Amino acid sequence: MLPFVVMGAVAVVDLASGPSVGYFPLVAVGPAFAPLVGGWKRTACVGGLSLLLCTALSWYDEMTNLRRGATILVSVLGITVAGLVAVSMRRKREAELDSVRSIAEAAQRVLLKPVPRLAGRLRAAVSYTSAVAEARIGGDLYEVVAAPQGVRVIVGDVQGKGLEAVETAALVLGAFREAALDEADLIQAGRRLARSVDRQLDGDKFVTAILAEASAHRVTFLNFGHPAPMLLRDDGTVELPEPASYALPLGLGAHGTAEPEPYDAAFLPGDQLLLYTDGIIEARDHAGRFYPLTERAHLLKEHDPETALETLRQDLLQHVSGPLDDDAAMLLLRYR
């Protein structure tokens, strides 16, 4: 509505000021705004209306026979023609952008596939918020694999941001999907994942990650320098299972680091397991306070796991009162 509002305002001011002032040249601002939205028909309509309005106001201001009035009409016509050219160029750029977006969305779906809602006896839900506007994947990663030995999952965080982080995330996910299905236990899967990542990252990047395997009412963890998972018990108590000592992240095997020691915890019907990245617990409010995840654990009591994670995500965004500075991923597991 901006072009019409501008032209209407100019006409009202010109009529109110009288013929001696002559504000009608400002009507040309209307066609200048027209190419911002809409197509060439709308731009031509605005230009035609502007010409009619200029003609009427020039007659009112007694400038029909003056060179200035004719120059102003030619200027409005020129701005309209320029607007039509701008619309054509804008449409071409929009078509190119739509093509790039469609390719990017397809690539993101391949790299970060939707997790299955049902995996064995477990239900799974994921929430991902990228720090990059309109992006669906960044430096955080997650996957759920229903292996014969149990449900195996990974949540990780790649060092850095941008396309390089996305490429590294794709490498880790591909290696995990193979290892989770081929290896007999979680330790062997972790070793295979670490070897694959070490070969491909060459020690210049690293990935913090936590692997988990849920089976027989127990959950086993392998922690590669990642934040501790959160277990929400059926009675409302919260636990943060941690290893005796943290191993270094994936990709630093060239430094001769020790392997992570597996550790486990009870995981019973009614319990919930939340794996997350540091974008959750390191999110700050305006006062610099970190997001108190354990104090917000009660938000996961929603019956539907997707709804529970969305409630927690909205509370996180309310805490920071704006967009996140880092990618934030959450993976929730609970029994059916």
Short mmCIF file of N, CA, C and O in Angstrom, two decimals, residues 49-156:
data_model
loop_
_atom_site.label_atom_id
_atom_site.label_comp_id
_atom_site.label_asym_id
_atom_site.label_seq_id
_atom_site.Cartn_x
_atom_site.Cartn_y
_atom_site.Cartn_z
N LEU A 49 -1.45 5.66 -12.63
CA LEU A 49 -2.18 6.47 -11.66
C LEU A 49 -1.38 7.72 -11.28
O LEU A 49 -1.95 8.81 -11.12
N SER A 50 -0.05 7.56 -11.19
CA SER A 50 0.79 8.70 -10.86
C SER A 50 0.76 9.76 -11.97
O SER A 50 0.70 10.96 -11.69
N LEU A 51 0.77 9.30 -13.22
CA LEU A 51 0.68 10.25 -14.34
C LEU A 51 -0.64 11.01 -14.33
O LEU A 51 -0.68 12.23 -14.54
N LEU A 52 -1.74 10.30 -14.09
CA LEU A 52 -3.04 10.97 -14.03
C LEU A 52 -3.10 11.97 -12.89
O LEU A 52 -3.62 13.09 -13.04
N LEU A 53 -2.54 11.56 -11.73
CA LEU A 53 -2.55 12.45 -10.58
C LEU A 53 -1.68 13.67 -10.83
O LEU A 53 -2.04 14.81 -10.47
N CYS A 54 -0.53 13.48 -11.47
CA CYS A 54 0.36 14.61 -11.80
C CYS A 54 -0.33 15.58 -12.76
O CYS A 54 -0.23 16.80 -12.64
N THR A 55 -1.03 15.00 -13.76
CA THR A 55 -1.73 15.85 -14.73
C THR A 55 -2.80 16.69 -14.03
O THR A 55 -2.93 17.90 -14.29
N ALA A 56 -3.57 16.04 -13.16
CA ALA A 56 -4.63 16.77 -12.45
C ALA A 56 -4.05 17.84 -11.53
O ALA A 56 -4.55 18.98 -11.49
N LEU A 57 -2.99 17.51 -10.80
CA LEU A 57 -2.42 18.48 -9.87
C LEU A 57 -1.70 19.61 -10.60
O LEU A 57 -1.68 20.76 -10.13
N SER A 58 -1.09 19.28 -11.75
CA SER A 58 -0.45 20.36 -12.52
C SER A 58 -1.50 21.33 -13.05
O SER A 58 -1.26 22.55 -13.14
N TRP A 59 -2.66 20.81 -13.44
CA TRP A 59 -3.75 21.70 -13.87
C TRP A 59 -4.23 22.54 -12.70
O TRP A 59 -4.48 23.73 -12.84
N TYR A 60 -4.32 21.90 -11.51
CA TYR A 60 -4.76 22.63 -10.32
C TYR A 60 -3.74 23.72 -9.95
O TYR A 60 -4.11 24.82 -9.54
N ASP A 61 -2.45 23.39 -10.11
CA ASP A 61 -1.40 24.35 -9.76
C ASP A 61 -1.09 25.32 -10.90
O ASP A 61 -0.10 26.07 -10.84
N GLU A 62 -1.92 25.24 -11.97
CA GLU A 62 -1.78 26.14 -13.12
C GLU A 62 -0.40 26.05 -13.76
O GLU A 62 0.25 27.06 -14.05
N MET A 63 0.07 24.79 -13.98
CA MET A 63 1.39 24.58 -14.58
C MET A 63 1.29 23.76 -15.86
O MET A 63 2.27 23.16 -16.30
N THR A 64 0.10 23.70 -16.45
CA THR A 64 -0.07 22.85 -17.63
C THR A 64 0.72 23.34 -18.83
O THR A 64 1.12 22.55 -19.69
N ASN A 65 0.94 24.61 -18.92
CA ASN A 65 1.64 25.15 -20.09
C ASN A 65 3.10 25.45 -19.82
O ASN A 65 3.78 26.04 -20.66
N LEU A 66 3.57 25.12 -18.67
CA LEU A 66 4.94 25.43 -18.32
C LEU A 66 5.85 24.25 -18.62
O LEU A 66 5.45 23.09 -18.56
N ARG A 67 7.13 24.57 -18.91
CA ARG A 67 8.11 23.52 -19.19
C ARG A 67 8.32 22.62 -17.97
O ARG A 67 8.55 21.44 -18.09
N ARG A 68 8.21 23.21 -16.78
CA ARG A 68 8.43 22.42 -15.56
C ARG A 68 7.40 21.30 -15.44
O ARG A 68 7.72 20.18 -15.07
N GLY A 69 6.13 21.63 -15.73
CA GLY A 69 5.10 20.61 -15.63
C GLY A 69 5.35 19.45 -16.57
O GLY A 69 5.20 18.28 -16.22
N ALA A 70 5.74 19.78 -17.82
CA ALA A 70 6.03 18.71 -18.79
C ALA A 70 7.23 17.89 -18.35
O ALA A 70 7.27 16.65 -18.50
N THR A 71 8.25 18.53 -17.78
CA THR A 71 9.44 17.80 -17.31
C THR A 71 9.08 16.83 -16.19
O THR A 71 9.59 15.70 -16.14
N ILE A 72 8.20 17.26 -15.30
CA ILE A 72 7.80 16.39 -14.20
C ILE A 72 7.05 15.18 -14.71
O ILE A 72 7.28 14.05 -14.26
N LEU A 73 6.16 15.38 -15.69
CA LEU A 73 5.43 14.25 -16.26
C LEU A 73 6.38 13.26 -16.93
O LEU A 73 6.23 12.04 -16.80
N VAL A 74 7.37 13.78 -17.66
CA VAL A 74 8.36 12.90 -18.30
C VAL A 74 9.16 12.15 -17.23
O VAL A 74 9.49 10.97 -17.40
N SER A 75 9.48 12.82 -16.12
CA SER A 75 10.23 12.16 -15.04
C SER A 75 9.43 11.01 -14.44
O SER A 75 9.97 9.94 -14.17
N VAL A 76 8.13 11.25 -14.21
CA VAL A 76 7.28 10.18 -13.67
C VAL A 76 7.23 9.00 -14.63
O VAL A 76 7.31 7.82 -14.22
N LEU A 77 7.12 9.31 -15.94
CA LEU A 77 7.11 8.24 -16.93
C LEU A 77 8.42 7.48 -16.93
O LEU A 77 8.45 6.24 -17.01
N GLY A 78 9.55 8.19 -16.80
CA GLY A 78 10.85 7.52 -16.77
C GLY A 78 11.01 6.65 -15.54
O GLY A 78 11.55 5.53 -15.63
N ILE A 79 10.54 7.13 -14.40
CA ILE A 79 10.62 6.33 -13.17
C ILE A 79 9.77 5.07 -13.31
O ILE A 79 10.15 3.99 -12.86
N THR A 80 8.61 5.19 -13.96
CA THR A 80 7.75 4.02 -14.16
C THR A 80 8.44 2.99 -15.04
O THR A 80 8.41 1.78 -14.76
N VAL A 81 9.05 3.44 -16.12
CA VAL A 81 9.77 2.51 -17.02
C VAL A 81 10.93 1.84 -16.27
O VAL A 81 11.15 0.62 -16.40
N ALA A 82 11.66 2.62 -15.48
CA ALA A 82 12.75 2.05 -14.69
C ALA A 82 12.22 1.03 -13.69
O ALA A 82 12.85 -0.01 -13.43
N GLY A 83 11.03 1.31 -13.14
CA GLY A 83 10.43 0.36 -12.22
C GLY A 83 10.06 -0.95 -12.89
O GLY A 83 10.23 -2.02 -12.31
N LEU A 84 9.58 -0.88 -14.14
CA LEU A 84 9.26 -2.11 -14.88
C LEU A 84 10.51 -2.93 -15.14
O LEU A 84 10.49 -4.17 -15.05
N VAL A 85 11.61 -2.27 -15.45
CA VAL A 85 12.88 -2.99 -15.64
C VAL A 85 13.33 -3.62 -14.32
O VAL A 85 13.79 -4.77 -14.29
N ALA A 86 13.17 -2.88 -13.22
CA ALA A 86 13.56 -3.41 -11.91
C ALA A 86 12.71 -4.62 -11.54
O ALA A 86 13.22 -5.58 -10.94
N VAL A 87 11.42 -4.59 -11.88
CA VAL A 87 10.56 -5.75 -11.60
C VAL A 87 11.04 -6.98 -12.36
O VAL A 87 11.10 -8.08 -11.81
N SER A 88 11.40 -6.80 -13.62
CA SER A 88 11.90 -7.91 -14.42
C SER A 88 13.17 -8.50 -13.81
O SER A 88 13.32 -9.73 -13.69
N MET A 89 14.10 -7.65 -13.38
CA MET A 89 15.34 -8.12 -12.78
C MET A 89 15.08 -8.78 -11.44
O MET A 89 15.69 -9.80 -11.10
N ARG A 90 14.13 -8.20 -10.65
CA ARG A 90 13.82 -8.80 -9.36
C ARG A 90 13.20 -10.18 -9.52
O ARG A 90 13.53 -11.11 -8.79
N ARG A 91 12.31 -10.33 -10.49
CA ARG A 91 11.69 -11.64 -10.74
C ARG A 91 12.75 -12.69 -11.13
O ARG A 91 12.68 -13.85 -10.73
N LYS A 92 13.72 -12.27 -11.92
CA LYS A 92 14.78 -13.20 -12.32
C LYS A 92 15.59 -13.64 -11.11
O LYS A 92 15.89 -14.83 -10.95
N ARG A 93 15.94 -12.69 -10.24
CA ARG A 93 16.71 -13.02 -9.04
C ARG A 93 15.90 -13.90 -8.10
O ARG A 93 16.43 -14.82 -7.47
N GLU A 94 14.60 -13.65 -7.99
CA GLU A 94 13.76 -14.47 -7.13
C GLU A 94 13.68 -15.90 -7.64
O GLU A 94 13.68 -16.85 -6.85
N ALA A 95 13.61 -16.06 -8.97
CA ALA A 95 13.58 -17.40 -9.55
C ALA A 95 14.88 -18.15 -9.25
O ALA A 95 14.87 -19.34 -8.91
N GLU A 96 16.01 -17.44 -9.38
CA GLU A 96 17.30 -18.06 -9.06
C GLU A 96 17.37 -18.44 -7.59
O GLU A 96 17.86 -19.51 -7.23
N LEU A 97 16.88 -17.56 -6.71
CA LEU A 97 16.90 -17.84 -5.28
C LEU A 97 16.01 -19.02 -4.93
O LEU A 97 16.37 -19.86 -4.10
N ASP A 98 14.83 -19.12 -5.57
CA ASP A 98 13.95 -20.25 -5.32
C ASP A 98 14.61 -21.56 -5.73
O ASP A 98 14.47 -22.59 -5.05
N SER A 99 15.34 -21.53 -6.85
CA SER A 99 16.04 -22.74 -7.30
C SER A 99 17.12 -23.14 -6.30
O SER A 99 17.25 -24.32 -5.95
N VAL A 100 17.90 -22.16 -5.83
CA VAL A 100 18.94 -22.46 -4.85
C VAL A 100 18.34 -22.99 -3.55
O VAL A 100 18.86 -23.94 -2.94
N ARG A 101 17.23 -22.40 -3.12
CA ARG A 101 16.59 -22.86 -1.88
C ARG A 101 16.09 -24.29 -2.00
O ARG A 101 16.22 -25.09 -1.07
N SER A 102 15.50 -24.63 -3.15
CA SER A 102 15.00 -25.99 -3.33
C SER A 102 16.13 -27.00 -3.29
O SER A 102 16.00 -28.08 -2.69
N ILE A 103 17.26 -26.65 -3.92
CA ILE A 103 18.42 -27.55 -3.88
C ILE A 103 18.96 -27.66 -2.46
O ILE A 103 19.30 -28.76 -1.99
N ALA A 104 19.03 -26.53 -1.74
CA ALA A 104 19.54 -26.55 -0.37
C ALA A 104 18.65 -27.37 0.54
O ALA A 104 19.13 -28.13 1.38
N GLU A 105 17.32 -27.24 0.37
CA GLU A 105 16.41 -28.01 1.21
C GLU A 105 16.54 -29.50 0.95
O GLU A 105 16.51 -30.31 1.88
N ALA A 106 16.71 -29.87 -0.33
CA ALA A 106 16.90 -31.29 -0.65
C ALA A 106 18.20 -31.82 -0.03
O ALA A 106 18.23 -32.92 0.53
N ALA A 107 19.26 -31.02 -0.11
CA ALA A 107 20.54 -31.43 0.48
C ALA A 107 20.42 -31.56 1.99
O ALA A 107 20.97 -32.49 2.60
N GLN A 108 19.71 -30.65 2.62
CA GLN A 108 19.56 -30.70 4.07
C GLN A 108 18.75 -31.92 4.49
O GLN A 108 19.04 -32.54 5.52
N ARG A 109 17.73 -32.29 3.71
CA ARG A 109 16.95 -33.48 4.05
C ARG A 109 17.80 -34.74 3.92
O ARG A 109 17.61 -35.71 4.67
N VAL A 110 18.73 -34.75 2.95
CA VAL A 110 19.60 -35.91 2.79
C VAL A 110 20.59 -36.00 3.95
O VAL A 110 20.84 -37.07 4.51
N LEU A 111 21.18 -34.86 4.32
CA LEU A 111 22.20 -34.87 5.36
C LEU A 111 21.61 -35.13 6.73
O LEU A 111 22.13 -35.94 7.50
N LEU A 112 20.52 -34.47 7.05
CA LEU A 112 19.94 -34.57 8.38
C LEU A 112 18.51 -35.08 8.22
O LEU A 112 17.55 -34.32 8.22
N LYS A 113 18.39 -36.39 8.09
CA LYS A 113 17.09 -37.00 7.84
C LYS A 113 16.20 -36.91 9.08
O LYS A 113 16.69 -36.90 10.21
N PRO A 114 14.89 -36.85 8.87
CA PRO A 114 13.99 -36.89 10.03
C PRO A 114 14.16 -38.20 10.79
O PRO A 114 14.24 -39.28 10.18
N VAL A 115 14.24 -38.13 12.11
CA VAL A 115 14.39 -39.34 12.90
C VAL A 115 13.07 -40.10 12.93
O VAL A 115 11.99 -39.50 12.85
N PRO A 116 13.11 -41.43 13.03
CA PRO A 116 11.86 -42.18 13.13
C PRO A 116 11.16 -41.90 14.46
O PRO A 116 11.80 -41.81 15.51
N ARG A 117 9.86 -41.73 14.40
CA ARG A 117 9.11 -41.47 15.65
C ARG A 117 9.11 -42.69 16.56
O ARG A 117 9.07 -42.54 17.78
N LEU A 118 9.13 -43.86 15.96
CA LEU A 118 9.15 -45.10 16.74
C LEU A 118 10.42 -45.86 16.39
O LEU A 118 10.70 -46.10 15.21
N ALA A 119 11.20 -46.21 17.42
CA ALA A 119 12.42 -46.98 17.23
C ALA A 119 12.44 -48.07 18.30
O ALA A 119 12.70 -47.80 19.47
N GLY A 120 12.13 -49.30 17.88
CA GLY A 120 12.02 -50.36 18.88
C GLY A 120 10.87 -50.07 19.85
O GLY A 120 9.75 -49.77 19.44
N ARG A 121 11.18 -50.11 21.12
CA ARG A 121 10.18 -49.81 22.15
C ARG A 121 10.18 -48.34 22.55
O ARG A 121 9.50 -47.96 23.49
N LEU A 122 10.93 -47.54 21.84
CA LEU A 122 11.09 -46.13 22.21
C LEU A 122 10.39 -45.22 21.22
O LEU A 122 10.23 -45.54 20.05
N ARG A 123 10.01 -44.07 21.73
CA ARG A 123 9.54 -42.97 20.89
C ARG A 123 10.64 -41.91 20.87
O ARG A 123 11.29 -41.66 21.88
N ALA A 124 10.82 -41.30 19.73
CA ALA A 124 11.88 -40.30 19.57
C ALA A 124 11.30 -39.01 19.01
O ALA A 124 10.36 -39.03 18.21
N ALA A 125 11.87 -37.90 19.44
CA ALA A 125 11.48 -36.58 18.93
C ALA A 125 12.73 -35.72 18.88
O ALA A 125 13.63 -35.86 19.71
N VAL A 126 12.77 -34.82 17.91
CA VAL A 126 13.93 -33.96 17.70
C VAL A 126 13.48 -32.53 17.55
O VAL A 126 12.43 -32.24 16.97
N SER A 127 14.28 -31.62 18.09
CA SER A 127 14.10 -30.19 17.87
C SER A 127 15.44 -29.62 17.45
O SER A 127 16.45 -29.86 18.10
N TYR A 128 15.42 -28.87 16.35
CA TYR A 128 16.67 -28.27 15.85
C TYR A 128 16.40 -26.81 15.52
O TYR A 128 15.48 -26.50 14.76
N THR A 129 17.20 -25.93 16.07
CA THR A 129 17.11 -24.51 15.77
C THR A 129 18.48 -24.04 15.30
O THR A 129 19.45 -24.09 16.06
N SER A 130 18.54 -23.63 14.05
CA SER A 130 19.82 -23.17 13.49
C SER A 130 20.03 -21.71 13.81
O SER A 130 19.09 -20.91 13.83
N ALA A 131 21.28 -21.35 14.06
CA ALA A 131 21.62 -19.95 14.30
C ALA A 131 21.60 -19.14 13.01
O ALA A 131 21.58 -17.92 13.04
N VAL A 132 21.60 -19.83 11.86
CA VAL A 132 21.56 -19.17 10.56
C VAL A 132 20.12 -19.10 10.10
O VAL A 132 19.42 -20.12 10.08
N ALA A 133 19.65 -17.92 9.74
CA ALA A 133 18.26 -17.74 9.33
C ALA A 133 17.94 -18.62 8.13
O ALA A 133 18.70 -18.73 7.18
N GLU A 134 16.77 -19.29 8.18
CA GLU A 134 16.22 -20.11 7.13
C GLU A 134 17.03 -21.40 6.88
O GLU A 134 16.76 -22.12 5.93
N ALA A 135 18.01 -21.70 7.70
CA ALA A 135 18.76 -22.93 7.54
C ALA A 135 18.15 -24.03 8.40
O ALA A 135 17.64 -23.78 9.47
N ARG A 136 18.19 -25.27 7.91
CA ARG A 136 17.66 -26.39 8.65
C ARG A 136 18.77 -27.30 9.18
O ARG A 136 18.49 -28.27 9.87
N ILE A 137 19.98 -27.00 8.82
CA ILE A 137 21.10 -27.79 9.31
C ILE A 137 22.28 -26.87 9.47
O ILE A 137 22.45 -25.90 8.72
N GLY A 138 23.10 -27.14 10.46
CA GLY A 138 24.28 -26.33 10.70
C GLY A 138 25.39 -27.21 11.27
O GLY A 138 25.68 -28.27 10.74
N GLY A 139 25.94 -26.77 12.38
CA GLY A 139 27.04 -27.51 12.97
C GLY A 139 26.61 -28.59 13.95
O GLY A 139 27.44 -29.36 14.42
N ASP A 140 25.33 -28.66 14.29
CA ASP A 140 24.84 -29.70 15.19
C ASP A 140 24.30 -30.88 14.38
O ASP A 140 23.83 -30.71 13.25
N LEU A 141 24.35 -32.06 14.98
CA LEU A 141 23.92 -33.27 14.27
C LEU A 141 23.24 -34.22 15.24
O LEU A 141 23.47 -34.17 16.45
N TYR A 142 22.41 -35.09 14.69
CA TYR A 142 21.72 -36.11 15.49
C TYR A 142 21.29 -37.24 14.57
O TYR A 142 21.13 -37.05 13.36
N GLU A 143 21.11 -38.41 15.14
CA GLU A 143 20.62 -39.56 14.38
C GLU A 143 20.12 -40.63 15.35
O GLU A 143 20.63 -40.75 16.48
N VAL A 144 19.12 -41.38 14.91
CA VAL A 144 18.56 -42.50 15.67
C VAL A 144 18.58 -43.71 14.75
O VAL A 144 18.04 -43.67 13.64
N VAL A 145 19.19 -44.81 15.22
CA VAL A 145 19.29 -46.04 14.45
C VAL A 145 18.78 -47.19 15.31
O VAL A 145 19.25 -47.39 16.44
N ALA A 146 17.81 -47.93 14.79
CA ALA A 146 17.29 -49.11 15.49
C ALA A 146 18.13 -50.31 15.08
O ALA A 146 17.87 -50.96 14.06
N ALA A 147 19.16 -50.62 15.87
CA ALA A 147 20.04 -51.74 15.60
C ALA A 147 19.51 -52.99 16.30
O ALA A 147 18.68 -52.90 17.22
N PRO A 148 19.98 -54.18 15.91
CA PRO A 148 19.53 -55.40 16.59
C PRO A 148 19.85 -55.41 18.08
O PRO A 148 19.12 -56.01 18.88
N GLN A 149 20.94 -54.76 18.49
CA GLN A 149 21.33 -54.76 19.90
C GLN A 149 20.54 -53.75 20.73
O GLN A 149 20.57 -53.78 21.95
N GLY A 150 19.86 -52.81 20.08
CA GLY A 150 19.11 -51.78 20.79
C GLY A 150 19.06 -50.51 19.95
O GLY A 150 19.59 -50.46 18.83
N VAL A 151 18.42 -49.52 20.49
CA VAL A 151 18.32 -48.23 19.79
C VAL A 151 19.59 -47.43 20.06
O VAL A 151 19.92 -47.15 21.22
N ARG A 152 20.30 -47.07 18.99
CA ARG A 152 21.54 -46.32 19.13
C ARG A 152 21.34 -44.91 18.57
O ARG A 152 20.77 -44.75 17.48
N VAL A 153 21.82 -43.94 19.31
CA VAL A 153 21.62 -42.54 18.91
C VAL A 153 22.94 -41.80 19.05
O VAL A 153 23.85 -42.23 19.78
N ILE A 154 23.02 -40.68 18.35
CA ILE A 154 24.16 -39.77 18.47
C ILE A 154 23.65 -38.35 18.44
O ILE A 154 22.70 -38.03 17.71
N VAL A 155 24.24 -37.51 19.25
CA VAL A 155 24.03 -36.06 19.20
C VAL A 155 25.42 -35.44 19.26
O VAL A 155 26.23 -35.80 20.12
N GLY A 156 25.71 -34.53 18.34
CA GLY A 156 27.04 -33.95 18.28
C GLY A 156 27.02 -32.49 17.91
O GLY A 156 26.01 -31.94 17.47
#
